[in-house]
Short mmCIF file of C-alpha atoms in Angstrom, two decimals:
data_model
loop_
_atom_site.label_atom_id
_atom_site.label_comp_id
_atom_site.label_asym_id
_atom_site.label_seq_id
_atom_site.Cartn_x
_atom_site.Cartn_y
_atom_site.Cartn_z
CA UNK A 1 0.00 0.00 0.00
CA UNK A 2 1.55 3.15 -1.04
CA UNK A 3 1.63 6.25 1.02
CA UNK A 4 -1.46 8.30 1.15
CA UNK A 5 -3.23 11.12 3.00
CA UNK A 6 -7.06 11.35 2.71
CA UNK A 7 -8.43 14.99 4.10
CA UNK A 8 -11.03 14.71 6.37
CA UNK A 9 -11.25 18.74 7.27
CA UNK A 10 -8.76 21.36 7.47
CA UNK A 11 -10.96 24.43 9.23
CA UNK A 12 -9.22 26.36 12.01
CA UNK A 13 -10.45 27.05 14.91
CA UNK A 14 -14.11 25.70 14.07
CA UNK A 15 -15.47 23.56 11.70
CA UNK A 16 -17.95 25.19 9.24
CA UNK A 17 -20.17 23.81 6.71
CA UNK A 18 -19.09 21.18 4.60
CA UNK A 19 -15.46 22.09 6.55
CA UNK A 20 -14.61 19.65 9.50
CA UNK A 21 -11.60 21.05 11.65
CA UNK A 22 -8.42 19.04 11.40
CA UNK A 23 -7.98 15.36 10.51
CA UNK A 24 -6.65 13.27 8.05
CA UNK A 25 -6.51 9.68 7.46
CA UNK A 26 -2.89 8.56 6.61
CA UNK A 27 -2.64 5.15 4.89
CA UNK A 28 0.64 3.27 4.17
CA UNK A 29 2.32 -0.02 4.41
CA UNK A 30 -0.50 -1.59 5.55
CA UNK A 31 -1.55 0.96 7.92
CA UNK A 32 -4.44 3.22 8.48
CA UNK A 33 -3.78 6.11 10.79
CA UNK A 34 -6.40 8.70 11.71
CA UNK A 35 -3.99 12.00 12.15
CA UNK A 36 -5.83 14.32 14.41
CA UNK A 37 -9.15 14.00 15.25
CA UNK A 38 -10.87 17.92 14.94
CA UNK A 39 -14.71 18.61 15.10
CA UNK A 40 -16.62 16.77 12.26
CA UNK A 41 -13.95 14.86 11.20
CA UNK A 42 -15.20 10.99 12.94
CA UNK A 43 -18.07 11.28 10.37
CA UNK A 44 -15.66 11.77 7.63
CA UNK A 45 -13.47 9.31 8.73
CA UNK A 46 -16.38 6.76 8.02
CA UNK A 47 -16.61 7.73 4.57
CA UNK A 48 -13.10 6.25 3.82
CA UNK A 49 -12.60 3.59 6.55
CA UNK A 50 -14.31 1.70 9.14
CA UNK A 51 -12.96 3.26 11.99
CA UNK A 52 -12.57 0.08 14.33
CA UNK A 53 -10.18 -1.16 12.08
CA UNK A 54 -7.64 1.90 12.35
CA UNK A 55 -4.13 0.87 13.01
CA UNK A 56 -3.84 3.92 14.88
CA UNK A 57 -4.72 7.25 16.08
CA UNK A 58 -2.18 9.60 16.24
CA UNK A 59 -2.90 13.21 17.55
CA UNK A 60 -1.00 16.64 17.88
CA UNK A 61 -1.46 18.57 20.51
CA UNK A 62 -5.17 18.47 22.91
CA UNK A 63 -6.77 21.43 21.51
CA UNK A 64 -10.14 21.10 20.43
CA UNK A 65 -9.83 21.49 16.54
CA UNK A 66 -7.40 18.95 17.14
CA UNK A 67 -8.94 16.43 19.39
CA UNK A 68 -12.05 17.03 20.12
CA UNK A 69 -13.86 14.76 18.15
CA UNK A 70 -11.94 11.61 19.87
CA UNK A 71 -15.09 11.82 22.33
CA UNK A 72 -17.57 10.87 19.21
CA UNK A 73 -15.03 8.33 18.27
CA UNK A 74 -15.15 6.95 22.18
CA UNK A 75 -18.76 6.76 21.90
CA UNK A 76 -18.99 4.76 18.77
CA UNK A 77 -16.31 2.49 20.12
CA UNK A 78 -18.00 2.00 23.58
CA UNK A 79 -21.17 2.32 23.21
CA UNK A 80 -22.39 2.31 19.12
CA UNK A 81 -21.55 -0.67 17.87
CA UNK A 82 -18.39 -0.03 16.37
CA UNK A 83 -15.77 -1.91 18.90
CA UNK A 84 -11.94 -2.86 18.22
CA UNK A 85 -11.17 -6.33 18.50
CA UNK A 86 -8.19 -4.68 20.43
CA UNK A 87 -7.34 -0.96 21.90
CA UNK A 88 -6.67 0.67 19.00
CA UNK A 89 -3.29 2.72 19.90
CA UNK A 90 -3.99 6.49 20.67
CA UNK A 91 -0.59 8.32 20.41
CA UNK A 92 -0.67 11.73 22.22
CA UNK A 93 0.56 14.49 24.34
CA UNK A 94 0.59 13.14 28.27
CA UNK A 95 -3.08 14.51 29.64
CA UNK A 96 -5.07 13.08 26.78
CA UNK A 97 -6.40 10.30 28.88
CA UNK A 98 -7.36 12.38 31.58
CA UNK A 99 -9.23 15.30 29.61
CA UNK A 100 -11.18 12.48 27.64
CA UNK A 101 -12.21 10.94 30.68
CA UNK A 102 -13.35 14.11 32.14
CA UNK A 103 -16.05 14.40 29.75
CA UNK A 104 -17.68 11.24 30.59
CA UNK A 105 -17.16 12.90 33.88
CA UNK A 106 -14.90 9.59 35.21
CA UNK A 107 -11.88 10.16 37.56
CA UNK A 108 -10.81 7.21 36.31
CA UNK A 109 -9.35 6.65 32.99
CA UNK A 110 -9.08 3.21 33.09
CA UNK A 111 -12.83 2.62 31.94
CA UNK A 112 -11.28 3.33 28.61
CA UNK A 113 -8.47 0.94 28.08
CA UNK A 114 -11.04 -1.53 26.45
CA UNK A 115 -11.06 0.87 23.26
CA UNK A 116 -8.06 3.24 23.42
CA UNK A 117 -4.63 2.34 24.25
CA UNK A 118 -2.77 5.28 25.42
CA UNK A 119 0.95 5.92 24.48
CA UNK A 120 2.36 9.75 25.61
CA UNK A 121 4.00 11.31 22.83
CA UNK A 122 7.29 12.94 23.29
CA UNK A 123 9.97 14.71 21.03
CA UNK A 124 11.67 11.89 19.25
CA UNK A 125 9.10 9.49 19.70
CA UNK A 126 9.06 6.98 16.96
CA UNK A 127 6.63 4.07 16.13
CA UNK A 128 6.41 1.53 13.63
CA UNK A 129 3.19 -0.28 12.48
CA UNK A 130 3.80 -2.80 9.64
CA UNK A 131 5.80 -0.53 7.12
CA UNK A 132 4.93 3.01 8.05
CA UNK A 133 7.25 4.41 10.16
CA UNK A 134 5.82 7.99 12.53
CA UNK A 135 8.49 10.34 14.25
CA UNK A 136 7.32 12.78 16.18
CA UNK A 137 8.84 16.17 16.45
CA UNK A 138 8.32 18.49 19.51
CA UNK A 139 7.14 21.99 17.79
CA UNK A 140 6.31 25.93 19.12
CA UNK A 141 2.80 26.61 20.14
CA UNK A 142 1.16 27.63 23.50
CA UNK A 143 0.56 23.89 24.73
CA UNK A 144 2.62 20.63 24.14
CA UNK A 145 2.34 20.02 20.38
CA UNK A 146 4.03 17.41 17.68
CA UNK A 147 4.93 17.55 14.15
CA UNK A 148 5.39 14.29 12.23
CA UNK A 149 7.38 12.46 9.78
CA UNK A 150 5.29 9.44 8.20
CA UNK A 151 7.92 7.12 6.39
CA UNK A 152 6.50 3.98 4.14
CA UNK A 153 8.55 2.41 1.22
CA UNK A 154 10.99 5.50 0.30
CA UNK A 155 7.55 7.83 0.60
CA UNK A 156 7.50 10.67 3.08
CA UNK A 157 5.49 13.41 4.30
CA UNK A 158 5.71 16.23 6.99
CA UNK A 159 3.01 17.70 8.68
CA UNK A 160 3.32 20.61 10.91
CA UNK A 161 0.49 20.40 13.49
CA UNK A 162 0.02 23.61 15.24
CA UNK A 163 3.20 25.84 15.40
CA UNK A 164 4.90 29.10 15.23
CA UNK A 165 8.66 28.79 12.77
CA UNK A 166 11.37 26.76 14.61
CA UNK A 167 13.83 24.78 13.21
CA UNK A 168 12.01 21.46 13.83
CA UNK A 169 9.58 22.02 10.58
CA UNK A 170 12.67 22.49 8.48
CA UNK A 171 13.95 19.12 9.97
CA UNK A 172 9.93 17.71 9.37
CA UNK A 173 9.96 19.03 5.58
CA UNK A 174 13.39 18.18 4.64
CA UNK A 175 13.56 15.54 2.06
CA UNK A 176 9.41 15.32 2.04
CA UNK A 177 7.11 14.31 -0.53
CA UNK A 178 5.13 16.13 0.49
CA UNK A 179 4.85 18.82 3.62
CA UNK A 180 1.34 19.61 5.19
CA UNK A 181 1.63 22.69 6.85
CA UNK A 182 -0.54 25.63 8.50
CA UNK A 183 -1.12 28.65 7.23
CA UNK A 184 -3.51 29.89 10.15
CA UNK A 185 -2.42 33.26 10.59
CA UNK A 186 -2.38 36.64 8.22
CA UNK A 187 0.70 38.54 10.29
CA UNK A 188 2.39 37.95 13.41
CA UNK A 189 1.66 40.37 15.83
CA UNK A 190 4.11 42.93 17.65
CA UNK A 191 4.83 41.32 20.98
CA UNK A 192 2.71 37.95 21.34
CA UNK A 193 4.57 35.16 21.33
CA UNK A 194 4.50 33.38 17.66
CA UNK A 195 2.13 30.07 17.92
CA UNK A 196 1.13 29.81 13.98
CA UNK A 197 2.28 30.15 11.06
CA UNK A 198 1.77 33.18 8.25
CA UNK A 199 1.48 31.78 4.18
CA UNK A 200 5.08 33.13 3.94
CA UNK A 201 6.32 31.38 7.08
CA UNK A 202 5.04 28.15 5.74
CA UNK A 203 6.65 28.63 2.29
CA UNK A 204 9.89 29.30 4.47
CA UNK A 205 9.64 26.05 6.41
CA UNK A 206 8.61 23.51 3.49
CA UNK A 207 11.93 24.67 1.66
CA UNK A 208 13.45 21.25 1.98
CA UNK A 209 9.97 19.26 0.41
CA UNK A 210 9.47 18.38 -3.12
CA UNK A 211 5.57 20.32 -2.59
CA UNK A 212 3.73 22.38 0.03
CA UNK A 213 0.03 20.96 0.53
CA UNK A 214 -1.39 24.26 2.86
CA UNK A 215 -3.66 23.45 5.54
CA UNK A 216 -5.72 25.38 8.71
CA UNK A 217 -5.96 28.63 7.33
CA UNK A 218 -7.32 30.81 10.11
CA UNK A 219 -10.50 33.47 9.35
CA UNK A 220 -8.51 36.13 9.09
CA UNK A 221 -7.31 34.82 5.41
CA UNK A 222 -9.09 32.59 2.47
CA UNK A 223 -7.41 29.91 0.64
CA UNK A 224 -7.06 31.36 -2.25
CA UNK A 225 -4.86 34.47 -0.87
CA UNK A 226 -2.82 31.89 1.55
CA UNK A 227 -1.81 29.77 -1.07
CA UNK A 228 -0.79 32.62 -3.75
CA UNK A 229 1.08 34.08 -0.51
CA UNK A 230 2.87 30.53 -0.04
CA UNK A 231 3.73 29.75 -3.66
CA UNK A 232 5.59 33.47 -3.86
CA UNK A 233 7.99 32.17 -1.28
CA UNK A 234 8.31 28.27 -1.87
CA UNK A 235 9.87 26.92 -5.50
CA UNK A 236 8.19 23.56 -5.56
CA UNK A 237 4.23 22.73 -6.11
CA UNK A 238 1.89 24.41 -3.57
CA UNK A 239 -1.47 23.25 -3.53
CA UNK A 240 -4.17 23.32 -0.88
CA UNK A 241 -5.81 20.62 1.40
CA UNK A 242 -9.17 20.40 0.31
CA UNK A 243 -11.99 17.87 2.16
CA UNK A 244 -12.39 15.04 0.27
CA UNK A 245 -9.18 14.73 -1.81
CA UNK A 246 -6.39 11.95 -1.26
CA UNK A 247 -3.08 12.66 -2.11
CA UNK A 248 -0.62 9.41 -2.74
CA UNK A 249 3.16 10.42 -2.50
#
């Protein structure tokens, strides 16, 4: 099975009509891998997969356009119908067991080691499941948050998560297929503390990538004007993530 990344929603920092916030389904070696599980996007994940069977679920940082929609997915799992033969692995920043538990309002977050099994990510992290390979990068935003570097078969792509420019998205990009990155943000302002990324900072970043595949672009900009923004500054293909479309590497 050849690398591939299926877009289940790319809105930032709510989903919108016919616009799920983050997710993707990542399929490679064998693998399926739901990448970040924003609002909307466990309904669109059961367009392209049945989502018991997921190798893995592999998340970037616990904010809600992120995450949030691991609850549905807990539900289904638990309660709908839709169980794992196994706990399907659930790689994350440390507190995700304890915030999903919350919301079932359990102190307890062993009541859900019959669907998820929970393994805290950390920079350097690295996993294999059959012949895709995931690295995880620590990155620069205001809570713990992960890039990644999915490896299958000489195929490889980046993906930013959530993060202002560091050096880690250079190391994410370099070499890449392909490099899914944020544009979220129209400028940096004076003074705060940079958590996103402008068109022109992910055009920087994605230098070392073959092509630039643009993803949560905040309100303040539209697709269109983030991607013309990115392609002035990055010399390979830039293209958008757009719901629905699969890209193979």
């Amino acid at each position: 099975m050849p690398l591939s990344l299926t877009v289940l929603g790319t809105a930032s920092p709510h989903p919108r009509p016919g616009r799920p916030c983050s997710g993707y389904l990542l399929r490679g070696g064998g693998a399926e891998v739901w990448l970040d599980a924003g609002t909307g996007t466990f309904a669109e994940l059961q367009r392209h997969t049945d989502p018991a069977r997921l190798t893995a679920i592999w998340i970037s940082h616990l904010h809600a356009d992120h995450c949030a929609d691991l609850l549905a997915a807990a539900y289904a799992f638990a309660y709908g119908g839709m169980t794992p033969t196994s706990p399907i692995p659930l790689y994350a920043p440390q507190d995700c067991a304890r915030r999903l538990a919350g919301f079932f309002g359990q102190p307890d977050v062993r009541f859900l080691s019959g669907v998820f099994d929970f393994r805290p990510l950390y920079d350097g992290h690295a996993v294999r499941h059959w012949n895709l390979r995931l690295t995880a990068r620590a990155v620069v935003h205001d809570t713990e948050a992960y890039g990644l570097r999915a490896e299958c078969q000489g195929s490889v792509l980046g993906y930013s998560g959530d993060s202002g420019p560091c050096e880690a998205l250079s190391e994410l990009a370099g070499g890449a297929d392909v490099f899914l990155c944020e544009a979220d943000i129209d400028r940096h302002r004076e003074g705060e503390r940079q958590v996103h990324l402008t068109p022109e900072d992910a055009g920087a970043c994605a230098k070392g990538a073959r092509e630039l595949l643009i993803t949560h672009v905040g309100p303040t900009l539209t697709r269109e004007a983030a991607l013309e923004r990115a392609a002035a500054i990055f010399p390979g293909r830039t293209s958008a993530a757009l719901e629905g479309v699969t890209k193979t590497m």
